[in-house]
Short mmCIF file of C-alpha atoms in Angstrom, two decimals:
data_model
loop_
_atom_site.label_atom_id
_atom_site.label_comp_id
_atom_site.label_asym_id
_atom_site.label_seq_id
_atom_site.Cartn_x
_atom_site.Cartn_y
_atom_site.Cartn_z
CA MET A 1 15.61 27.30 7.35
CA THR A 2 18.74 25.33 6.53
CA ALA A 3 18.26 21.70 5.69
CA LEU A 4 18.60 19.63 8.81
CA ALA A 5 20.86 16.67 8.87
CA LEU A 6 19.22 13.46 9.97
CA VAL A 7 19.13 13.45 13.77
CA ALA A 8 19.13 10.06 15.40
CA ALA A 9 15.66 9.74 16.87
CA LYS A 10 14.54 6.91 19.10
CA THR A 11 12.82 3.62 18.41
CA VAL A 12 9.57 2.69 20.13
CA GLN A 13 9.28 -1.02 20.71
CA VAL A 14 5.84 -2.26 21.71
CA THR A 15 5.54 -5.84 22.95
CA ASP A 16 2.36 -7.77 23.81
CA LEU A 17 0.41 -4.65 24.63
CA ASN A 18 -3.14 -5.04 25.94
CA LEU A 19 -5.13 -2.00 26.91
CA TYR A 20 -8.16 -2.06 29.18
CA TYR A 21 -10.84 0.40 30.16
CA GLY A 22 -11.88 -1.17 33.46
CA SER A 23 -12.62 -4.78 32.58
CA PHE A 24 -13.16 -4.05 28.87
CA LEU A 25 -10.26 -5.07 26.66
CA ALA A 26 -10.05 -2.21 24.13
CA VAL A 27 -6.84 -3.10 22.29
CA GLU A 28 -5.44 -6.61 22.16
CA ASP A 29 -1.94 -7.94 21.81
CA VAL A 30 -0.15 -5.27 19.82
CA ASN A 31 3.42 -5.93 18.74
CA ILE A 32 5.13 -3.29 16.65
CA THR A 33 8.51 -1.63 16.26
CA ILE A 34 8.10 2.05 15.46
CA GLU A 35 11.21 3.11 13.63
CA PRO A 36 13.12 6.36 14.10
CA ASN A 37 13.14 9.08 11.43
CA LYS A 38 10.11 7.54 9.83
CA VAL A 39 6.44 8.45 9.80
CA THR A 40 4.22 5.59 10.92
CA ALA A 41 0.54 6.03 10.12
CA LEU A 42 -2.13 4.22 12.12
CA ILE A 43 -5.26 3.62 10.07
CA GLY A 44 -8.52 1.80 10.71
CA SER A 45 -12.20 2.51 11.16
CA SER A 46 -13.61 4.40 14.15
CA GLY A 47 -13.44 2.44 17.38
CA CYS A 48 -10.69 0.11 16.21
CA GLY A 49 -8.39 1.25 18.98
CA LYS A 50 -5.80 3.22 17.01
CA SER A 51 -6.20 6.46 19.00
CA THR A 52 -6.30 4.51 22.26
CA PHE A 53 -3.11 2.76 21.22
CA LEU A 54 -1.50 6.10 20.29
CA ARG A 55 -2.33 7.48 23.73
CA SER A 56 -0.76 4.48 25.42
CA LEU A 57 2.56 5.41 23.79
CA ASN A 58 2.95 8.42 26.07
CA ARG A 59 0.69 7.23 28.90
CA MET A 60 -1.94 9.80 28.01
CA HIS A 61 -4.63 7.11 28.43
CA GLU A 62 -3.92 7.18 32.17
CA LEU A 63 -5.91 10.42 32.31
CA VAL A 64 -9.01 8.25 31.71
CA PRO A 65 -10.10 6.64 35.01
CA GLY A 66 -9.86 2.86 34.93
CA ALA A 67 -7.62 2.71 31.88
CA ARG A 68 -4.57 0.47 32.22
CA VAL A 69 -2.13 -1.42 30.05
CA GLU A 70 -0.36 -4.75 30.15
CA GLY A 71 2.77 -5.34 28.14
CA GLU A 72 5.82 -3.30 27.39
CA VAL A 73 6.58 -0.03 25.63
CA LEU A 74 10.29 0.68 25.27
CA LEU A 75 11.74 4.00 24.15
CA ASP A 76 15.07 2.68 22.94
CA ASP A 77 15.99 0.64 26.04
CA GLU A 78 13.86 2.38 28.60
CA ASP A 79 10.44 1.07 29.70
CA ILE A 80 8.18 4.12 29.68
CA TYR A 81 5.89 2.50 32.23
CA ASP A 82 8.78 2.44 34.75
CA ALA A 83 9.45 6.14 34.22
CA ASP A 84 7.87 9.32 35.53
CA PRO A 85 4.81 10.03 33.33
CA VAL A 86 5.58 13.74 33.11
CA SER A 87 9.07 13.06 31.79
CA VAL A 88 7.62 10.48 29.39
CA ARG A 89 5.26 13.08 27.96
CA ARG A 90 8.09 15.58 27.59
CA ARG A 91 10.03 13.08 25.50
CA ILE A 92 7.00 11.76 23.64
CA GLY A 93 4.96 14.77 22.57
CA MET A 94 1.37 14.79 21.36
CA VAL A 95 -0.40 16.96 18.82
CA PHE A 96 -4.19 16.71 18.90
CA GLN A 97 -6.96 16.68 16.33
CA ALA A 98 -8.34 20.12 17.09
CA PRO A 99 -5.67 22.77 17.49
CA ASN A 100 -5.57 23.66 21.17
CA PRO A 101 -3.33 26.65 21.84
CA PHE A 102 -3.56 27.98 25.38
CA PRO A 103 -6.31 30.56 24.88
CA THR A 104 -5.05 33.33 27.13
CA MET A 105 -1.42 33.06 26.09
CA SER A 106 0.46 34.90 23.38
CA ILE A 107 2.00 33.07 20.45
CA TYR A 108 5.40 33.35 22.11
CA ASP A 109 4.17 32.03 25.46
CA ASN A 110 2.36 29.14 23.83
CA VAL A 111 5.63 27.90 22.37
CA ALA A 112 7.58 28.63 25.54
CA ALA A 113 4.96 27.00 27.78
CA GLY A 114 6.48 23.51 27.64
CA ILE A 115 9.93 24.78 28.55
CA LYS A 116 8.57 26.78 31.48
CA LEU A 117 6.39 23.90 32.71
CA ASN A 118 9.44 21.65 32.76
CA HIS A 119 10.94 24.08 35.30
CA ARG A 120 14.06 24.55 33.30
CA ARG A 121 15.88 27.74 34.18
CA VAL A 122 16.31 29.37 30.83
CA LYS A 123 17.62 32.86 30.08
CA LYS A 124 15.40 35.15 28.01
CA ALA A 125 17.85 35.18 25.10
CA GLU A 126 18.01 31.41 25.04
CA LEU A 127 14.22 31.15 25.26
CA ASP A 128 13.90 33.58 22.33
CA GLU A 129 16.17 31.33 20.37
CA ILE A 130 14.22 28.16 21.26
CA VAL A 131 10.90 29.81 20.35
CA GLU A 132 12.23 31.03 17.02
CA ARG A 133 13.74 27.66 16.18
CA ALA A 134 10.49 25.85 17.04
CA LEU A 135 8.38 28.29 15.02
CA ARG A 136 10.74 28.05 12.07
CA GLY A 137 10.66 24.26 12.34
CA ALA A 138 6.85 24.42 12.23
CA HIS A 139 6.97 26.65 9.13
CA LEU A 140 5.20 29.39 11.08
CA TRP A 141 7.95 31.90 11.88
CA ASP A 142 7.55 34.16 8.86
CA GLU A 143 3.82 34.43 9.44
CA VAL A 144 3.99 35.35 13.13
CA LYS A 145 7.39 36.94 13.79
CA ASP A 146 5.89 40.44 13.89
CA ARG A 147 3.11 39.55 16.31
CA LEU A 148 4.65 37.15 18.78
CA ASN A 149 2.89 38.87 21.66
CA LYS A 150 -0.56 38.60 20.12
CA PRO A 151 -2.87 35.80 21.32
CA GLY A 152 -2.40 32.36 19.74
CA MET A 153 -6.15 32.10 19.33
CA GLY A 154 -6.01 34.90 16.75
CA LEU A 155 -4.33 32.63 14.23
CA SER A 156 -6.13 30.61 11.54
CA GLY A 157 -6.86 26.93 12.19
CA GLY A 158 -3.89 25.76 10.17
CA GLN A 159 -1.60 28.27 11.86
CA GLN A 160 -2.90 27.23 15.28
CA GLN A 161 -2.10 23.60 14.50
CA ARG A 162 1.42 24.56 13.42
CA LEU A 163 1.68 26.56 16.65
CA CYS A 164 0.78 23.41 18.58
CA ILE A 165 3.43 21.50 16.64
CA ALA A 166 5.94 24.24 17.54
CA ARG A 167 4.88 23.95 21.18
CA ALA A 168 5.34 20.17 21.07
CA THR A 169 8.77 20.38 19.41
CA ALA A 170 10.11 23.25 21.54
CA VAL A 171 10.89 20.81 24.37
CA GLU A 172 12.86 18.68 21.88
CA PRO A 173 11.07 15.40 22.34
CA ASP A 174 12.26 12.10 20.82
CA VAL A 175 8.89 11.09 19.47
CA LEU A 176 5.92 13.07 18.14
CA LEU A 177 2.48 11.53 18.31
CA MET A 178 -0.22 13.14 16.18
CA ASP A 179 -3.89 12.30 16.52
CA GLU A 180 -5.56 13.30 13.24
CA PRO A 181 -3.59 16.54 13.13
CA ALA A 182 -5.18 17.79 9.92
CA SER A 183 -8.76 16.58 10.14
CA ALA A 184 -10.06 20.00 11.22
CA LEU A 185 -8.12 21.85 8.52
CA ASP A 186 -8.83 22.90 4.94
CA PRO A 187 -6.91 21.18 2.08
CA ILE A 188 -4.19 23.84 1.80
CA ALA A 189 -3.52 23.85 5.54
CA THR A 190 -3.62 20.04 5.45
CA LEU A 191 -0.92 19.90 2.77
CA ALA A 192 1.16 22.36 4.79
CA ILE A 193 0.94 20.06 7.81
CA GLU A 194 1.81 17.02 5.68
CA GLU A 195 4.85 18.83 4.25
CA LEU A 196 5.82 19.75 7.78
CA ILE A 197 5.50 16.15 8.96
CA THR A 198 7.85 15.03 6.17
CA GLU A 199 10.32 17.70 7.29
CA LEU A 200 10.00 16.80 10.99
CA LYS A 201 10.82 13.13 10.47
CA LYS A 202 14.43 14.10 9.88
CA GLN A 203 14.56 14.83 13.61
CA TYR A 204 11.85 12.75 15.19
CA THR A 205 10.09 9.44 15.31
CA ILE A 206 6.56 10.27 14.20
CA VAL A 207 3.33 8.36 14.71
CA ILE A 208 0.19 9.76 13.14
CA VAL A 209 -3.40 8.59 13.43
CA THR A 210 -5.42 9.47 10.37
CA HIS A 211 -8.80 8.68 8.88
CA ASN A 212 -7.66 10.09 5.58
CA MET A 213 -6.13 7.27 3.56
CA GLN A 214 -4.69 9.63 1.00
CA GLN A 215 -2.97 11.37 3.86
CA ALA A 216 -1.54 8.08 5.13
CA SER A 217 -0.30 7.24 1.64
CA ARG A 218 1.13 10.71 1.04
CA ALA A 219 2.74 11.42 4.37
CA SER A 220 3.82 8.11 5.92
CA ASP A 221 6.59 5.59 5.34
CA ILE A 222 5.04 2.78 7.37
CA THR A 223 1.34 2.04 7.74
CA ALA A 224 -0.25 0.01 10.50
CA PHE A 225 -3.82 -1.16 10.01
CA PHE A 226 -6.04 -1.71 13.07
CA ASN A 227 -9.41 -3.41 12.95
CA ILE A 228 -12.14 -4.86 15.15
CA GLU A 229 -14.11 -7.98 14.33
CA ALA A 230 -17.33 -6.52 15.73
CA ALA A 231 -18.54 -3.85 18.12
CA GLY A 232 -17.54 -4.73 21.68
CA ARG A 233 -14.57 -6.79 20.52
CA PRO A 234 -11.03 -5.55 21.09
CA GLY A 235 -9.07 -3.72 18.41
CA ARG A 236 -6.17 -5.61 16.84
CA LEU A 237 -3.15 -4.63 14.79
CA VAL A 238 -3.91 -6.55 11.59
CA GLU A 239 -0.94 -5.67 9.42
CA VAL A 240 2.03 -3.34 9.45
CA ASP A 241 4.29 -2.81 6.48
CA THR A 242 5.75 -0.13 4.26
CA THR A 243 3.05 2.29 3.13
CA GLU A 244 3.80 1.40 -0.47
CA LYS A 245 3.17 -2.28 0.22
CA ILE A 246 -0.04 -1.61 2.19
CA PHE A 247 -1.50 0.51 -0.61
CA SER A 248 -0.27 -1.50 -3.60
CA ASN A 249 -0.20 -5.11 -2.44
CA PRO A 250 -1.22 -5.72 1.18
CA SER A 251 -0.68 -9.22 2.61
CA LYS A 252 -4.03 -9.58 4.35
CA GLN A 253 -7.44 -9.56 2.69
CA GLU A 254 -8.80 -7.55 5.64
CA THR A 255 -6.31 -4.76 4.89
CA GLU A 256 -7.05 -4.92 1.16
CA ASP A 257 -10.77 -4.54 1.81
CA TYR A 258 -10.25 -1.56 4.09
CA VAL A 259 -7.79 0.45 1.98
CA SER A 260 -9.75 -0.11 -1.20
CA GLY A 261 -13.00 0.87 0.50
CA ARG A 262 -14.81 -2.43 0.00
CA PHE A 263 -16.25 -2.11 3.48
CA GLY A 264 -18.08 0.91 4.77
CA MET B 1 -19.51 -2.84 9.09
CA SER B 2 -21.66 -2.60 6.01
CA LEU B 3 -20.76 -4.56 2.91
CA LEU B 4 -21.65 -1.72 0.59
CA GLY B 5 -18.29 -0.05 0.18
CA ARG B 6 -17.56 1.75 -3.08
CA GLN B 7 -20.14 0.07 -5.29
CA HIS B 8 -20.14 2.83 -7.88
CA PHE B 9 -16.37 2.69 -8.22
CA GLN B 10 -16.38 -1.12 -8.44
CA ASP B 11 -18.95 -0.92 -11.24
CA GLU B 12 -16.83 1.59 -13.11
CA LEU B 13 -13.72 -0.55 -12.73
CA ARG B 14 -15.55 -3.65 -13.95
CA GLU B 15 -16.86 -1.75 -16.96
CA LEU B 16 -13.38 -0.53 -17.79
CA GLU B 17 -12.06 -4.08 -17.65
CA GLN B 18 -14.84 -5.28 -19.96
CA GLN B 19 -14.01 -2.48 -22.37
CA ALA B 20 -10.30 -3.35 -22.41
CA LEU B 21 -10.82 -7.11 -22.70
CA GLY B 22 -13.43 -6.43 -25.37
CA GLY B 23 -10.50 -4.90 -27.27
CA ILE B 24 -8.95 -8.37 -27.32
CA ASP B 25 -12.14 -9.68 -29.01
CA LEU B 26 -11.74 -6.98 -31.65
CA VAL B 27 -8.19 -8.19 -32.25
CA ILE B 28 -9.31 -11.81 -32.60
CA LYS B 29 -11.91 -10.81 -35.19
CA THR B 30 -9.33 -8.72 -37.05
CA LEU B 31 -6.77 -11.53 -36.94
CA ASP B 32 -9.35 -13.95 -38.39
CA ARG B 33 -10.01 -11.59 -41.29
CA THR B 34 -6.31 -11.00 -41.80
CA LEU B 35 -5.53 -14.71 -42.01
CA GLU B 36 -8.51 -15.25 -44.31
CA ALA B 37 -7.37 -12.44 -46.58
CA LEU B 38 -3.90 -13.98 -46.62
CA GLU B 39 -5.23 -17.42 -47.44
CA HIS B 40 -7.35 -16.24 -50.38
CA GLN B 41 -5.14 -13.37 -51.41
CA ASP B 42 -8.25 -11.21 -50.80
CA ILE B 43 -7.10 -7.62 -51.22
CA GLU B 44 -10.58 -6.26 -50.57
CA LEU B 45 -10.74 -7.95 -47.18
CA ALA B 46 -7.19 -6.77 -46.46
CA SER B 47 -8.24 -3.18 -47.06
CA ILE B 48 -11.17 -3.66 -44.65
CA VAL B 49 -8.67 -4.85 -42.02
CA ILE B 50 -6.59 -1.73 -42.60
CA HIS B 51 -9.51 0.68 -42.33
CA ASP B 52 -11.11 -1.14 -39.42
CA ASP B 53 -8.00 -0.58 -37.33
CA ASP B 54 -9.48 2.80 -36.45
CA ARG B 55 -11.95 0.97 -34.22
CA ILE B 56 -9.17 -0.67 -32.25
CA ASP B 57 -7.32 2.63 -31.99
CA GLY B 58 -10.57 4.24 -30.82
CA ARG B 59 -10.98 1.57 -28.16
CA TYR B 60 -7.45 2.27 -27.01
CA LEU B 61 -8.22 5.96 -26.56
CA GLU B 62 -11.50 5.23 -24.75
CA VAL B 63 -9.91 2.85 -22.28
CA GLN B 64 -6.93 5.11 -21.72
CA GLN B 65 -9.25 8.04 -20.99
CA GLY B 66 -11.33 5.88 -18.65
CA ILE B 67 -8.20 4.84 -16.77
CA LEU B 68 -7.03 8.44 -16.41
CA SER B 69 -10.43 9.47 -15.06
CA LEU B 70 -10.50 6.60 -12.61
CA LEU B 71 -7.00 7.41 -11.36
CA ALA B 72 -7.80 11.10 -11.03
CA LEU B 73 -11.22 10.77 -9.42
CA GLN B 74 -11.25 7.50 -7.50
CA ALA B 75 -7.62 6.99 -6.42
CA PRO B 76 -7.70 3.19 -6.63
CA VAL B 77 -5.34 1.27 -4.33
CA ALA B 78 -4.16 -2.29 -3.71
CA SER B 79 -5.53 -4.91 -6.16
CA ASP B 80 -7.80 -2.30 -7.77
CA LEU B 81 -4.72 -0.20 -8.54
CA ARG B 82 -2.94 -3.22 -9.99
CA VAL B 83 -5.91 -3.99 -12.23
CA VAL B 84 -6.01 -0.40 -13.49
CA ALA B 85 -2.25 -0.39 -14.19
CA ALA B 86 -2.51 -3.78 -15.94
CA LEU B 87 -5.43 -2.64 -18.10
CA LEU B 88 -3.34 0.24 -19.38
CA HIS B 89 -0.79 -2.34 -20.57
CA VAL B 90 -3.45 -4.66 -21.94
CA ILE B 91 -5.03 -1.97 -24.09
CA LYS B 92 -1.60 -0.90 -25.37
CA HIS B 93 -0.92 -4.49 -26.43
CA VAL B 94 -4.37 -4.64 -28.06
CA GLU B 95 -3.48 -1.56 -30.07
CA ARG B 96 -0.11 -3.07 -31.06
CA MET B 97 -1.70 -6.36 -32.14
CA GLY B 98 -4.17 -4.41 -34.28
CA ASP B 99 -1.21 -2.67 -35.93
CA GLN B 100 0.47 -6.02 -36.63
CA CYS B 101 -2.69 -7.15 -38.47
CA VAL B 102 -2.48 -3.96 -40.52
CA ASN B 103 1.18 -4.71 -41.28
CA ILE B 104 0.19 -8.13 -42.59
CA ALA B 105 -2.74 -6.77 -44.60
CA LYS B 106 -0.46 -4.21 -46.23
CA MET B 107 1.79 -7.00 -47.56
CA LEU B 108 -0.99 -8.49 -49.68
CA PRO B 109 -1.03 -5.92 -52.50
CA VAL B 110 2.77 -6.03 -52.47
CA VAL B 111 2.92 -9.73 -53.32
CA GLY B 112 0.33 -9.36 -56.12
CA TYR B 113 -2.54 -11.60 -57.36
CA ASP B 114 -0.71 -14.71 -58.34
CA PRO B 115 2.45 -14.85 -56.29
CA PRO B 116 5.02 -17.66 -56.64
CA LYS B 117 3.87 -19.37 -53.43
CA ASP B 118 5.62 -22.03 -51.43
CA GLU B 119 3.25 -24.43 -49.68
CA VAL B 120 5.65 -25.39 -46.89
CA MET B 121 6.22 -21.80 -45.95
CA LEU B 122 2.49 -20.99 -46.06
CA GLU B 123 1.70 -24.01 -43.95
CA HIS B 124 4.10 -22.74 -41.30
CA ILE B 125 2.55 -19.29 -41.42
CA PHE B 126 -1.04 -20.49 -41.11
CA LYS B 127 -0.08 -22.75 -38.24
CA MET B 128 1.51 -19.70 -36.59
CA GLY B 129 -1.68 -17.73 -37.23
CA ARG B 130 -3.84 -20.39 -35.55
CA LEU B 131 -1.50 -20.55 -32.58
CA ALA B 132 -1.42 -16.76 -32.25
CA ARG B 133 -5.21 -16.64 -32.34
CA SER B 134 -5.45 -19.24 -29.62
CA GLN B 135 -2.83 -17.37 -27.57
CA VAL B 136 -4.69 -14.08 -27.80
CA GLU B 137 -7.93 -15.79 -26.77
CA GLN B 138 -6.18 -17.52 -23.88
CA SER B 139 -4.64 -14.26 -22.65
CA LYS B 140 -8.16 -12.86 -22.32
CA GLN B 141 -9.34 -15.95 -20.44
CA ALA B 142 -6.36 -15.74 -18.10
CA PHE B 143 -7.19 -12.13 -17.30
CA LEU B 144 -10.90 -12.80 -16.80
CA LEU B 145 -10.17 -15.75 -14.52
CA ARG B 146 -7.19 -14.09 -12.81
CA ASN B 147 -5.45 -17.40 -13.43
CA VAL B 148 -1.63 -17.34 -13.38
CA GLU B 149 -1.31 -20.95 -14.59
CA VAL B 150 -3.38 -20.23 -17.69
CA ALA B 151 -1.27 -17.11 -18.24
CA GLU B 152 2.01 -19.00 -17.87
CA ASP B 153 0.85 -21.64 -20.33
CA LEU B 154 0.99 -18.94 -23.03
CA VAL B 155 4.77 -19.33 -23.06
CA ARG B 156 4.45 -22.94 -24.21
CA GLN B 157 2.45 -21.90 -27.29
CA ASP B 158 4.74 -18.97 -27.89
CA LEU B 159 7.78 -21.25 -28.05
CA GLU B 160 6.07 -23.18 -30.84
CA ILE B 161 5.32 -19.96 -32.74
CA ASN B 162 8.95 -18.90 -32.38
CA ARG B 163 10.11 -22.29 -33.66
CA LEU B 164 7.85 -22.04 -36.72
CA ASN B 165 9.04 -18.49 -37.32
CA ARG B 166 12.61 -19.73 -37.51
CA GLY B 167 11.36 -22.43 -39.90
CA VAL B 168 9.89 -19.75 -42.17
CA PHE B 169 13.24 -18.00 -42.24
CA ALA B 170 15.12 -21.20 -43.07
CA ARG B 171 12.63 -22.00 -45.82
CA ALA B 172 13.00 -18.52 -47.31
CA VAL B 173 16.73 -19.08 -47.57
CA GLU B 174 16.16 -22.44 -49.28
CA ILE B 175 13.66 -21.28 -51.90
CA GLY B 176 15.12 -17.88 -52.68
CA THR B 177 16.58 -18.91 -56.04
CA ASP B 178 14.69 -16.66 -58.45
CA ALA B 179 14.01 -12.94 -57.88
CA ASP B 180 10.18 -13.10 -57.81
CA ARG B 181 10.13 -15.97 -55.39
CA ARG B 182 12.76 -14.30 -53.23
CA GLU B 183 10.60 -11.18 -53.04
CA TRP B 184 7.53 -13.21 -52.11
CA ALA B 185 9.47 -15.16 -49.47
CA MET B 186 10.80 -11.95 -47.90
CA SER B 187 7.29 -10.53 -47.70
CA MET B 188 6.12 -13.72 -46.02
CA MET B 189 8.96 -13.43 -43.54
CA LEU B 190 7.55 -10.04 -42.56
CA VAL B 191 4.10 -11.61 -42.22
CA ALA B 192 5.52 -14.36 -40.01
CA ARG B 193 7.36 -11.78 -37.97
CA ALA B 194 4.12 -9.83 -37.41
CA ILE B 195 2.31 -12.97 -36.25
CA GLU B 196 5.20 -13.81 -33.97
CA ARG B 197 4.93 -10.35 -32.41
CA ILE B 198 1.20 -10.88 -31.78
CA GLY B 199 2.14 -14.00 -29.83
CA ASP B 200 4.62 -11.96 -27.80
CA ASN B 201 1.92 -9.41 -27.01
CA ALA B 202 -0.34 -12.19 -25.75
CA VAL B 203 2.45 -13.38 -23.44
CA ASP B 204 2.87 -9.77 -22.24
CA ILE B 205 -0.82 -9.70 -21.32
CA GLY B 206 -0.26 -12.96 -19.43
CA GLU B 207 2.53 -11.25 -17.48
CA GLN B 208 0.07 -8.54 -16.49
CA VAL B 209 -2.30 -11.24 -15.19
CA ALA B 210 0.47 -12.54 -12.93
CA PHE B 211 1.11 -8.97 -11.77
CA VAL B 212 -2.55 -8.42 -10.91
CA VAL B 213 -2.71 -11.66 -8.93
CA THR B 214 0.66 -11.65 -7.18
CA GLY B 215 1.66 -7.99 -7.09
CA GLN B 216 5.04 -8.96 -8.58
CA PHE B 217 6.00 -8.20 -12.15
CA ARG B 218 8.22 -10.79 -13.80
CA GLU B 219 8.91 -11.63 -17.43
CA PHE B 220 7.74 -15.13 -18.35
CA SER B 221 10.43 -15.38 -20.98
CA ASP B 222 13.23 -12.98 -21.61
CA ALA B 223 14.40 -12.51 -25.16
CA SER B 224 17.73 -11.10 -23.96
CA HIS B 225 18.46 -14.22 -21.88
CA VAL B 226 17.59 -17.12 -24.14
CA VAL B 227 17.98 -20.49 -22.44
#
């Protein structure tokens, strides 16, 4: 794969975001600018609202009955809550914790699925090209090029996750959201995904939720720390800064305690 | 959330700090012996100082190994990381200060049993020695207390040492009329220089204290930009 020049990705600007499940305020008052061509890691203990927040960035939370947001999420200048949710999710892709290739589909069809679902009329030759480009971009092409018509489920866990990344990038989104993309993978597959993330940021704006602090420090440029005061209280964005600052000299004691493991 | 956290790691880190700062105590003891040997022209004591330096070097290796293990196995971050990085500097300075004591001790046989002393020059040197001792002690306190003000105060004492050091030089020029005395005076200049360097090392430790506390490294005084 030739080195990609930096492609101008888009900025996600979140202002005064509150997220509710019914009457329960799950995430409170988040303000953050997620910068293009950078990897932003969301860290924090379980239940602090980071995954909920991530889902609100492409309106995925709306699949949960009763979930709603207040506030504003802008993709460059466009309010994603004024747009069609399907088009939002095409431009802001999501990669999940457990690799989830479509079980009955071939490797090829898994990657092509997004294009087909978006009802774009694409010629076979062009589709071949898109699939190859996406698989190469996900560092998977060489491993699967001779068995594109075999089921995606036949791949290893790490390969399946890279297949899901290829599927997410095939539709050429502006932003890639990743919810613990490597937590189900072994260390080698994890490093492969982290390398891939570093490569992908040349083209995309990337937000990654991770419980692995070493992963946040290795793979991200910006780290945002979420916390809750107690169970039943809303999650808050405590501090966001360069990853180097967060892991060497954070501004808030709360962040310091979390990253250095002083609290369980 | 539980308050337990990484207790085992915190214990290890605390132990490592005690080990490194204990190195400063070794230096103080060595410096005391060195100055005593100098005062009484005690060559026996000087040779003890020289041989005992192995202990300080050993401490250096122990702490360095402990730091490498901690970095490799525990991946410290934030203020813990800063402490670990600072301790690596501290123990290096400890090792250097030990070497300066050896340098001084090695001058004693050179000047002989009944050297043509100059009281003014010796007075300067012993005053420097006392100041250096107090600086080294204070650098340890500053680290223990994580106190930037105490650390910055080291510069004040260091300025006095530097002033006395220049005085030793001036005096050497004045008294260097006969060959024996000139030789003695030049040896004492090297002694003064070694003490002056110990003071500098103490200031360097103070700079590490400020780094641990603030996360910013800055030189308290910069020899290349004298005001």
